[in-house]
JSON list of C-alpha atoms in Angstrom, two decimals:
[
{"chain": "A", "resi": 1, "resn": "LYS", "atom": "CA", "xyz": [0.00, 0.00, 0.00]},
{"chain": "A", "resi": 2, "resn": "ARG", "atom": "CA", "xyz": [1.32, 3.45, -0.94]},
{"chain": "A", "resi": 3, "resn": "ILE", "atom": "CA", "xyz": [1.68, 6.34, 1.48]},
{"chain": "A", "resi": 4, "resn": "ARG", "atom": "CA", "xyz": [-0.27, 9.31, 0.14]},
{"chain": "A", "resi": 5, "resn": "VAL", "atom": "CA", "xyz": [1.35, 12.70, -0.12]},
{"chain": "A", "resi": 6, "resn": "GLY", "atom": "CA", "xyz": [-0.09, 15.91, -1.47]},
{"chain": "A", "resi": 7, "resn": "PRO", "atom": "CA", "xyz": [-2.53, 18.61, -0.42]},
{"chain": "A", "resi": 8, "resn": "THR", "atom": "CA", "xyz": [-4.19, 16.13, 1.90]},
{"chain": "A", "resi": 9, "resn": "SER", "atom": "CA", "xyz": [-3.13, 12.69, 3.06]},
{"chain": "A", "resi": 10, "resn": "SER", "atom": "CA", "xyz": [-6.66, 11.47, 3.60]},
{"chain": "A", "resi": 11, "resn": "ARG", "atom": "CA", "xyz": [-9.44, 11.90, 1.09]},
{"chain": "A", "resi": 12, "resn": "PRO", "atom": "CA", "xyz": [-13.20, 11.66, 1.45]},
{"chain": "A", "resi": 13, "resn": "SER", "atom": "CA", "xyz": [-13.12, 8.90, -1.17]},
{"chain": "A", "resi": 14, "resn": "ASP", "atom": "CA", "xyz": [-11.32, 6.77, 1.44]},
{"chain": "A", "resi": 15, "resn": "ASN", "atom": "CA", "xyz": [-14.65, 6.60, 3.25]},
{"chain": "A", "resi": 16, "resn": "LYS", "atom": "CA", "xyz": [-17.62, 7.35, 0.96]},
{"chain": "A", "resi": 17, "resn": "GLY", "atom": "CA", "xyz": [-19.82, 7.94, 4.01]},
{"chain": "A", "resi": 18, "resn": "LEU", "atom": "CA", "xyz": [-17.84, 11.07, 4.77]},
{"chain": "A", "resi": 19, "resn": "LEU", "atom": "CA", "xyz": [-18.62, 12.72, 1.42]},
{"chain": "A", "resi": 20, "resn": "GLN", "atom": "CA", "xyz": [-21.96, 14.01, 2.68]},
{"chain": "A", "resi": 21, "resn": "LEU", "atom": "CA", "xyz": [-20.09, 16.06, 5.30]},
{"chain": "A", "resi": 22, "resn": "TYR", "atom": "CA", "xyz": [-18.07, 18.05, 2.76]},
{"chain": "A", "resi": 23, "resn": "THR", "atom": "CA", "xyz": [-19.10, 21.00, 0.64]},
{"chain": "A", "resi": 24, "resn": "THR", "atom": "CA", "xyz": [-16.32, 20.27, -1.86]},
{"chain": "A", "resi": 25, "resn": "PRO", "atom": "CA", "xyz": [-17.30, 17.56, -4.39]},
{"chain": "A", "resi": 26, "resn": "GLU", "atom": "CA", "xyz": [-15.37, 14.30, -4.57]},
{"chain": "A", "resi": 27, "resn": "ALA", "atom": "CA", "xyz": [-13.82, 15.15, -7.97]},
{"chain": "A", "resi": 28, "resn": "ALA", "atom": "CA", "xyz": [-11.88, 18.07, -6.44]},
{"chain": "A", "resi": 29, "resn": "PHE", "atom": "CA", "xyz": [-9.93, 15.72, -4.22]},
{"chain": "A", "resi": 30, "resn": "GLU", "atom": "CA", "xyz": [-8.26, 14.26, -7.32]},
{"chain": "A", "resi": 31, "resn": "ILE", "atom": "CA", "xyz": [-6.39, 17.58, -7.72]},
{"chain": "A", "resi": 32, "resn": "GLN", "atom": "CA", "xyz": [-2.78, 17.50, -6.50]},
{"chain": "A", "resi": 33, "resn": "SER", "atom": "CA", "xyz": [-2.12, 21.26, -6.60]},
{"chain": "A", "resi": 34, "resn": "GLU", "atom": "CA", "xyz": [-2.61, 22.81, -3.17]},
{"chain": "A", "resi": 35, "resn": "HIS", "atom": "CA", "xyz": [-3.57, 26.20, -4.60]},
{"chain": "A", "resi": 36, "resn": "GLU", "atom": "CA", "xyz": [-6.23, 24.81, -6.92]},
{"chain": "A", "resi": 37, "resn": "LEU", "atom": "CA", "xyz": [-7.71, 22.56, -4.23]},
{"chain": "A", "resi": 38, "resn": "LEU", "atom": "CA", "xyz": [-7.74, 25.38, -1.68]},
{"chain": "A", "resi": 39, "resn": "THR", "atom": "CA", "xyz": [-9.47, 27.66, -4.20]},
{"chain": "A", "resi": 40, "resn": "LEU", "atom": "CA", "xyz": [-12.11, 25.01, -4.83]},
{"chain": "A", "resi": 41, "resn": "HIS", "atom": "CA", "xyz": [-12.63, 24.51, -1.10]},
{"chain": "A", "resi": 42, "resn": "ALA", "atom": "CA", "xyz": [-13.17, 28.27, -0.81]},
{"chain": "A", "resi": 43, "resn": "LEU", "atom": "CA", "xyz": [-15.57, 28.31, -3.79]},
{"chain": "A", "resi": 44, "resn": "TYR", "atom": "CA", "xyz": [-17.77, 25.50, -2.54]},
{"chain": "A", "resi": 45, "resn": "ALA", "atom": "CA", "xyz": [-17.66, 26.80, 1.04]},
{"chain": "A", "resi": 46, "resn": "LEU", "atom": "CA", "xyz": [-18.83, 30.24, -0.13]},
{"chain": "A", "resi": 47, "resn": "MET", "atom": "CA", "xyz": [-21.68, 28.59, -2.01]},
{"chain": "A", "resi": 48, "resn": "ASP", "atom": "CA", "xyz": [-22.94, 27.00, 1.22]},
{"chain": "A", "resi": 49, "resn": "GLU", "atom": "CA", "xyz": [-24.48, 29.64, 3.48]},
{"chain": "A", "resi": 50, "resn": "ASN", "atom": "CA", "xyz": [-25.29, 26.95, 6.06]},
{"chain": "A", "resi": 51, "resn": "LEU", "atom": "CA", "xyz": [-21.69, 25.81, 6.54]},
{"chain": "A", "resi": 52, "resn": "GLY", "atom": "CA", "xyz": [-21.12, 25.05, 10.21]},
{"chain": "A", "resi": 53, "resn": "PHE", "atom": "CA", "xyz": [-17.72, 23.38, 10.34]},
{"chain": "A", "resi": 54, "resn": "ILE", "atom": "CA", "xyz": [-14.34, 24.12, 8.77]},
{"chain": "A", "resi": 55, "resn": "GLU", "atom": "CA", "xyz": [-11.66, 21.47, 9.09]},
{"chain": "A", "resi": 56, "resn": "ALA", "atom": "CA", "xyz": [-8.11, 21.06, 7.86]},
{"chain": "A", "resi": 57, "resn": "ASN", "atom": "CA", "xyz": [-5.21, 18.80, 8.73]},
{"chain": "A", "resi": 58, "resn": "PHE", "atom": "CA", "xyz": [-3.13, 21.71, 10.03]},
{"chain": "A", "resi": 59, "resn": "CYS", "atom": "CA", "xyz": [-3.69, 25.28, 11.24]},
{"chain": "A", "resi": 60, "resn": "ASN", "atom": "CA", "xyz": [-1.69, 26.80, 8.40]},
{"chain": "A", "resi": 61, "resn": "ARG", "atom": "CA", "xyz": [-4.22, 25.39, 5.94]},
{"chain": "A", "resi": 62, "resn": "ILE", "atom": "CA", "xyz": [-7.00, 27.27, 7.75]},
{"chain": "A", "resi": 63, "resn": "LEU", "atom": "CA", "xyz": [-4.90, 30.43, 7.68]},
{"chain": "A", "resi": 64, "resn": "ASN", "atom": "CA", "xyz": [-4.22, 29.99, 3.96]},
{"chain": "A", "resi": 65, "resn": "PHE", "atom": "CA", "xyz": [-7.95, 29.49, 3.37]},
{"chain": "A", "resi": 66, "resn": "PHE", "atom": "CA", "xyz": [-8.82, 32.82, 5.02]},
{"chain": "A", "resi": 67, "resn": "VAL", "atom": "CA", "xyz": [-5.89, 34.64, 3.40]},
{"chain": "A", "resi": 68, "resn": "LEU", "atom": "CA", "xyz": [-7.25, 33.46, 0.05]},
{"chain": "A", "resi": 69, "resn": "LEU", "atom": "CA", "xyz": [-10.72, 34.79, 0.96]},
{"chain": "A", "resi": 70, "resn": "GLU", "atom": "CA", "xyz": [-9.33, 38.15, 2.10]},
{"chain": "A", "resi": 71, "resn": "ASP", "atom": "CA", "xyz": [-7.66, 38.76, -1.27]},
{"chain": "A", "resi": 72, "resn": "GLN", "atom": "CA", "xyz": [-9.98, 40.97, -3.34]},
{"chain": "A", "resi": 73, "resn": "CYS", "atom": "CA", "xyz": [-9.04, 39.36, -6.68]},
{"chain": "A", "resi": 74, "resn": "ASN", "atom": "CA", "xyz": [-9.76, 35.86, -5.36]},
{"chain": "A", "resi": 75, "resn": "TRP", "atom": "CA", "xyz": [-12.98, 37.06, -3.75]},
{"chain": "A", "resi": 76, "resn": "ASP", "atom": "CA", "xyz": [-14.22, 38.65, -6.98]},
{"chain": "A", "resi": 77, "resn": "MET", "atom": "CA", "xyz": [-13.31, 35.53, -9.00]},
{"chain": "A", "resi": 78, "resn": "LEU", "atom": "CA", "xyz": [-15.10, 33.19, -6.58]},
{"chain": "A", "resi": 79, "resn": "VAL", "atom": "CA", "xyz": [-18.22, 35.34, -6.29]},
{"chain": "A", "resi": 80, "resn": "LYS", "atom": "CA", "xyz": [-18.40, 35.66, -10.09]},
{"chain": "A", "resi": 81, "resn": "ALA", "atom": "CA", "xyz": [-18.19, 31.86, -10.36]},
{"chain": "A", "resi": 82, "resn": "ILE", "atom": "CA", "xyz": [-21.09, 31.54, -7.90]},
{"chain": "A", "resi": 83, "resn": "GLU", "atom": "CA", "xyz": [-23.11, 34.16, -9.75]},
{"chain": "A", "resi": 84, "resn": "THR", "atom": "CA", "xyz": [-22.64, 32.57, -13.17]},
{"chain": "A", "resi": 85, "resn": "GLY", "atom": "CA", "xyz": [-22.47, 28.92, -12.12]},
{"chain": "A", "resi": 86, "resn": "THR", "atom": "CA", "xyz": [-19.19, 28.45, -13.98]},
{"chain": "A", "resi": 87, "resn": "LEU", "atom": "CA", "xyz": [-15.73, 27.55, -12.77]},
{"chain": "A", "resi": 88, "resn": "PRO", "atom": "CA", "xyz": [-13.02, 30.22, -13.14]},
{"chain": "A", "resi": 89, "resn": "ASN", "atom": "CA", "xyz": [-11.03, 30.04, -16.40]},
{"chain": "A", "resi": 90, "resn": "ASP", "atom": "CA", "xyz": [-7.91, 27.89, -16.75]},
{"chain": "A", "resi": 91, "resn": "ASP", "atom": "CA", "xyz": [-5.66, 30.93, -16.37]},
{"chain": "A", "resi": 92, "resn": "LYS", "atom": "CA", "xyz": [-7.09, 31.39, -12.86]},
{"chain": "A", "resi": 93, "resn": "LEU", "atom": "CA", "xyz": [-7.65, 27.77, -11.93]},
{"chain": "A", "resi": 94, "resn": "GLU", "atom": "CA", "xyz": [-5.60, 25.08, -13.68]},
{"chain": "A", "resi": 95, "resn": "ILE", "atom": "CA", "xyz": [-7.66, 21.89, -13.57]},
{"chain": "A", "resi": 96, "resn": "SER", "atom": "CA", "xyz": [-7.47, 18.98, -16.01]},
{"chain": "A", "resi": 97, "resn": "GLY", "atom": "CA", "xyz": [-10.33, 18.56, -18.47]},
{"chain": "A", "resi": 98, "resn": "ASP", "atom": "CA", "xyz": [-12.05, 15.52, -16.97]},
{"chain": "A", "resi": 99, "resn": "ILE", "atom": "CA", "xyz": [-11.96, 16.90, -13.41]},
{"chain": "A", "resi": 100, "resn": "ARG", "atom": "CA", "xyz": [-13.11, 20.31, -14.66]},
{"chain": "A", "resi": 101, "resn": "THR", "atom": "CA", "xyz": [-16.04, 18.64, -16.44]},
{"chain": "A", "resi": 102, "resn": "LYS", "atom": "CA", "xyz": [-17.05, 16.75, -13.27]},
{"chain": "A", "resi": 103, "resn": "LEU", "atom": "CA", "xyz": [-16.82, 19.93, -11.18]},
{"chain": "A", "resi": 104, "resn": "ALA", "atom": "CA", "xyz": [-18.64, 22.05, -13.76]},
{"chain": "A", "resi": 105, "resn": "SER", "atom": "CA", "xyz": [-21.60, 19.70, -13.49]},
{"chain": "A", "resi": 106, "resn": "THR", "atom": "CA", "xyz": [-21.93, 20.62, -9.80]},
{"chain": "A", "resi": 107, "resn": "MET", "atom": "CA", "xyz": [-22.12, 24.35, -10.47]},
{"chain": "A", "resi": 108, "resn": "VAL", "atom": "CA", "xyz": [-25.48, 26.11, -10.56]},
{"chain": "A", "resi": 109, "resn": "PRO", "atom": "CA", "xyz": [-25.82, 29.89, -11.04]},
{"chain": "A", "resi": 110, "resn": "ASP", "atom": "CA", "xyz": [-26.76, 31.57, -7.77]},
{"chain": "A", "resi": 111, "resn": "PRO", "atom": "CA", "xyz": [-26.95, 35.33, -8.34]},
{"chain": "A", "resi": 112, "resn": "ASP", "atom": "CA", "xyz": [-28.75, 35.83, -5.02]},
{"chain": "A", "resi": 113, "resn": "ARG", "atom": "CA", "xyz": [-25.91, 34.25, -3.04]},
{"chain": "A", "resi": 114, "resn": "ALA", "atom": "CA", "xyz": [-23.39, 36.28, -5.06]},
{"chain": "A", "resi": 115, "resn": "LYS", "atom": "CA", "xyz": [-25.26, 39.48, -4.21]},
{"chain": "A", "resi": 116, "resn": "VAL", "atom": "CA", "xyz": [-25.26, 38.57, -0.51]},
{"chain": "A", "resi": 117, "resn": "LEU", "atom": "CA", "xyz": [-21.53, 37.80, -0.62]},
{"chain": "A", "resi": 118, "resn": "ARG", "atom": "CA", "xyz": [-20.75, 41.11, -2.32]},
{"chain": "A", "resi": 119, "resn": "GLN", "atom": "CA", "xyz": [-22.69, 42.96, 0.40]},
{"chain": "A", "resi": 120, "resn": "ILE", "atom": "CA", "xyz": [-20.90, 40.95, 3.10]},
{"chain": "A", "resi": 121, "resn": "ARG", "atom": "CA", "xyz": [-17.58, 42.06, 1.63]},
{"chain": "A", "resi": 122, "resn": "ILE", "atom": "CA", "xyz": [-18.68, 45.72, 1.61]},
{"chain": "A", "resi": 123, "resn": "ASP", "atom": "CA", "xyz": [-19.97, 45.50, 5.18]},
{"chain": "A", "resi": 124, "resn": "HIS", "atom": "CA", "xyz": [-16.80, 43.75, 6.35]},
{"chain": "A", "resi": 125, "resn": "ARG", "atom": "CA", "xyz": [-14.54, 46.39, 4.78]},
{"chain": "A", "resi": 126, "resn": "GLU", "atom": "CA", "xyz": [-16.61, 49.16, 6.39]},
{"chain": "A", "resi": 127, "resn": "SER", "atom": "CA", "xyz": [-16.41, 47.37, 9.74]},
{"chain": "A", "resi": 128, "resn": "LEU", "atom": "CA", "xyz": [-12.61, 47.15, 9.46]},
{"chain": "A", "resi": 129, "resn": "ARG", "atom": "CA", "xyz": [-12.44, 50.85, 8.57]},
{"chain": "A", "resi": 130, "resn": "LEU", "atom": "CA", "xyz": [-14.54, 51.75, 11.64]},
{"chain": "A", "resi": 131, "resn": "GLN", "atom": "CA", "xyz": [-12.47, 49.47, 13.89]},
{"chain": "A", "resi": 132, "resn": "LYS", "atom": "CA", "xyz": [-9.30, 51.18, 12.69]},
{"chain": "A", "resi": 133, "resn": "ARG", "atom": "CA", "xyz": [-10.83, 54.62, 13.29]},
{"chain": "A", "resi": 134, "resn": "ASN", "atom": "CA", "xyz": [-11.90, 53.59, 16.81]},
{"chain": "A", "resi": 135, "resn": "ARG", "atom": "CA", "xyz": [-8.46, 52.16, 17.53]},
{"chain": "A", "resi": 136, "resn": "ASP", "atom": "CA", "xyz": [-6.84, 55.39, 16.34]},
{"chain": "A", "resi": 137, "resn": "GLN", "atom": "CA", "xyz": [-9.23, 57.44, 18.50]},
{"chain": "A", "resi": 138, "resn": "ASN", "atom": "CA", "xyz": [-8.50, 55.26, 21.53]},
{"chain": "A", "resi": 139, "resn": "GLN", "atom": "CA", "xyz": [-4.77, 55.70, 21.01]},
{"chain": "A", "resi": 140, "resn": "SER", "atom": "CA", "xyz": [-5.29, 59.43, 20.70]},
{"chain": "A", "resi": 141, "resn": "GLN", "atom": "CA", "xyz": [-7.29, 59.47, 23.94]},
{"chain": "A", "resi": 142, "resn": "ALA", "atom": "CA", "xyz": [-4.57, 57.50, 25.71]},
{"chain": "A", "resi": 143, "resn": "LEU", "atom": "CA", "xyz": [-2.07, 60.16, 24.64]},
{"chain": "A", "resi": 144, "resn": "GLY", "atom": "CA", "xyz": [-4.37, 62.95, 25.85]},
{"chain": "A", "resi": 145, "resn": "ASP", "atom": "CA", "xyz": [-5.02, 64.26, 22.35]},
{"chain": "A", "resi": 146, "resn": "ALA", "atom": "CA", "xyz": [-8.79, 63.87, 22.48]},
{"chain": "A", "resi": 147, "resn": "ASP", "atom": "CA", "xyz": [-11.59, 64.36, 24.94]},
{"chain": "A", "resi": 148, "resn": "ASN", "atom": "CA", "xyz": [-12.17, 61.79, 27.65]},
{"chain": "A", "resi": 149, "resn": "SER", "atom": "CA", "xyz": [-15.44, 60.44, 26.26]},
{"chain": "A", "resi": 150, "resn": "SER", "atom": "CA", "xyz": [-15.77, 56.70, 26.52]},
{"chain": "A", "resi": 151, "resn": "PRO", "atom": "CA", "xyz": [-14.41, 54.82, 23.51]},
{"chain": "A", "resi": 152, "resn": "SER", "atom": "CA", "xyz": [-16.96, 53.18, 21.28]},
{"chain": "A", "resi": 153, "resn": "THR", "atom": "CA", "xyz": [-16.98, 49.42, 21.26]},
{"chain": "A", "resi": 154, "resn": "SER", "atom": "CA", "xyz": [-17.12, 47.28, 18.17]},
{"chain": "A", "resi": 155, "resn": "THR", "atom": "CA", "xyz": [-19.94, 44.81, 17.77]},
{"chain": "A", "resi": 156, "resn": "SER", "atom": "CA", "xyz": [-18.83, 43.76, 14.32]},
{"chain": "A", "resi": 157, "resn": "LYS", "atom": "CA", "xyz": [-18.79, 40.15, 13.21]},
{"chain": "A", "resi": 158, "resn": "SER", "atom": "CA", "xyz": [-15.80, 38.45, 11.70]},
{"chain": "A", "resi": 159, "resn": "LEU", "atom": "CA", "xyz": [-15.77, 37.83, 7.97]},
{"chain": "A", "resi": 160, "resn": "ALA", "atom": "CA", "xyz": [-16.33, 34.12, 8.64]},
{"chain": "A", "resi": 161, "resn": "ARG", "atom": "CA", "xyz": [-19.43, 34.78, 10.78]},
{"chain": "A", "resi": 162, "resn": "ARG", "atom": "CA", "xyz": [-20.80, 37.13, 8.15]},
{"chain": "A", "resi": 163, "resn": "ILE", "atom": "CA", "xyz": [-20.38, 34.54, 5.39]},
{"chain": "A", "resi": 164, "resn": "TRP", "atom": "CA", "xyz": [-21.50, 31.56, 7.47]},
{"chain": "A", "resi": 165, "resn": "PRO", "atom": "CA", "xyz": [-23.84, 32.59, 10.31]},
{"chain": "A", "resi": 166, "resn": "ASN", "atom": "CA", "xyz": [-24.09, 28.93, 11.42]},
{"chain": "A", "resi": 167, "resn": "LEU", "atom": "CA", "xyz": [-20.32, 28.39, 11.65]},
{"chain": "A", "resi": 168, "resn": "HIS", "atom": "CA", "xyz": [-19.65, 26.88, 15.06]},
{"chain": "A", "resi": 169, "resn": "THR", "atom": "CA", "xyz": [-16.34, 25.03, 14.73]},
{"chain": "A", "resi": 170, "resn": "ILE", "atom": "CA", "xyz": [-12.97, 25.45, 13.06]},
{"chain": "A", "resi": 171, "resn": "LEU", "atom": "CA", "xyz": [-10.82, 22.39, 13.62]},
{"chain": "A", "resi": 172, "resn": "ALA", "atom": "CA", "xyz": [-7.14, 21.80, 12.79]},
{"chain": "A", "resi": 173, "resn": "SER", "atom": "CA", "xyz": [-4.00, 20.36, 14.35]},
{"chain": "A", "resi": 174, "resn": "GLU", "atom": "CA", "xyz": [-1.10, 22.40, 15.59]},
{"chain": "A", "resi": 175, "resn": "THR", "atom": "CA", "xyz": [2.32, 21.14, 16.62]}
]
């Protein structure tokens, strides 16, 4: 028996019963490129507004997932794919023809979800801007440069909670 190496050492196809737990279709796990697989995980996760659990073998994979989502170009590409129901072009996502065909069959246009995701991104950016302004004001107050009024508190949600209101667990190993 061979030892598997690649973006993941265990695949849902190892236990078909697990496939129902994943948002990413089985065909994606045939991809050996970490970037392409991570992008697909992000795409299918964004499509699922009821996602409740994010899991990876290691913490750095979770970090890479959220770094990918924070990048505006990736975000726009993924949301456009959701809106149109088509996978990003080969120049953005290099996937072999047969795997691309299998994945394309799982895509359905969802302009409503795309609209929600675009608004989430706008709201998140505004929240970050306000948090920075509040932080700057608090620093100014600490230095005696502003009045002594109480600092405003942020009640903003994280990007993850905005995208997936039912998200309750992020699981990964750390060494």
